[in-house]
Amino acid sequence: MAISMRSFIAGLIKLVLFFAFYMAGWLTNSQLNQYTIVSQQDRINSLENETALQRLQINELNRRATSNTENLKQLERISSDIESLKKEVQQLHGLHNTKEPK
């Protein structure tokens, strides 16, 4: 069972090519994994920034809602005061009309 030099070299070339393709696949996989990690970190950072911006917007909306609630309460008090004044004016007109000689 003598192995010829030609088949030995062919086998060696096949082994080197197999190893080269294996290493190329391993390196490609490693690079893809690293790219995936980096892209996911970028996405997480982007989402964190978006979340922070939305928190600011929510806080501003809450501030506005509180302000609007206070303004609405103030308008209701003013409306109540106006209604009271209208009633008082009507009563005064009624008193004035009853005291006038006919």
XYZ file of C-alpha atoms in Angstrom:
102
model
C 0.000 0.000 0.000
C 2.380 2.530 -1.119
C 0.985 6.031 -1.406
C 2.169 7.835 -4.442
C 3.642 11.269 -4.126
C 0.927 12.652 -6.384
C -1.950 11.370 -4.195
C -0.130 12.559 -1.060
C 0.211 16.092 -2.509
C -3.430 16.014 -3.669
C -4.518 14.948 -0.189
C -2.358 17.655 1.387
C -3.846 20.287 -0.941
C -7.359 19.069 -0.067
C -6.502 19.292 3.630
C -5.127 22.824 3.263
C -8.165 23.915 1.234
C -10.537 22.326 3.748
C -8.756 24.111 6.594
C -8.757 27.412 4.657
C -12.499 27.172 3.954
C -13.188 26.174 7.539
C -11.200 29.175 8.829
C -12.922 31.499 6.316
C -16.335 30.290 7.537
C -15.328 30.629 11.161
C -13.951 34.166 10.630
C -17.050 35.174 8.638
C -19.295 33.868 11.410
C -17.223 35.696 13.995
C -17.482 38.954 12.026
C -21.242 38.526 11.578
C -21.673 37.912 15.288
C -19.613 41.002 16.101
C -21.607 43.074 13.585
C -24.859 41.792 15.096
C -23.697 42.741 18.584
C -22.642 46.228 17.483
C -25.830 46.820 15.493
C -27.958 45.641 18.435
C -26.045 47.949 20.783
C -26.671 50.829 18.375
C -30.359 49.926 18.253
C -30.511 49.784 22.067
C -28.850 53.196 22.304
C -31.269 54.588 19.740
C -34.246 53.186 21.666
C -32.886 54.568 24.939
C -32.559 58.012 23.361
C -36.058 57.771 21.931
C -37.392 56.684 25.323
C -35.669 59.621 27.025
C -37.182 62.006 24.475
C -40.621 60.487 24.979
C -40.218 60.840 28.759
C -39.496 64.536 28.271
C -42.541 64.865 26.027
C -44.721 63.035 28.561
C -43.450 65.269 31.358
C -44.249 68.343 29.246
C -47.736 66.994 28.501
C -48.292 66.283 32.203
C -47.166 69.827 33.031
C -49.547 71.239 30.422
C -52.406 69.056 31.666
C -51.829 70.265 35.211
C -51.714 73.852 33.994
C -54.870 73.342 31.923
C -56.636 71.803 34.913
C -55.720 74.797 37.046
C -56.869 77.172 34.281
C -60.140 75.274 33.962
C -60.749 75.509 37.710
C -60.019 79.225 37.566
C -62.436 79.649 34.631
C -65.111 77.766 36.549
C -64.615 80.103 39.533
C -64.822 83.137 37.232
C -67.967 81.742 35.596
C -69.493 81.160 39.021
C -68.587 84.718 40.063
C -70.153 86.109 36.872
C -73.339 84.152 37.491
C -73.430 85.515 41.058
C -72.917 89.046 39.769
C -75.706 88.580 37.194
C -78.066 87.474 39.938
C -77.089 90.420 42.102
C -77.607 92.845 39.195
C -81.018 91.314 38.492
C -81.937 91.648 42.166
C -80.795 95.273 42.169
C -82.831 95.952 39.036
C -85.790 94.311 40.736
C -85.330 96.463 43.850
C -84.879 99.575 41.765
C -88.018 98.869 39.733
C -90.119 98.212 42.832
C -89.052 101.456 44.543
C -89.768 103.708 41.544
C -93.009 105.680 41.752
C -95.461 104.851 39.039
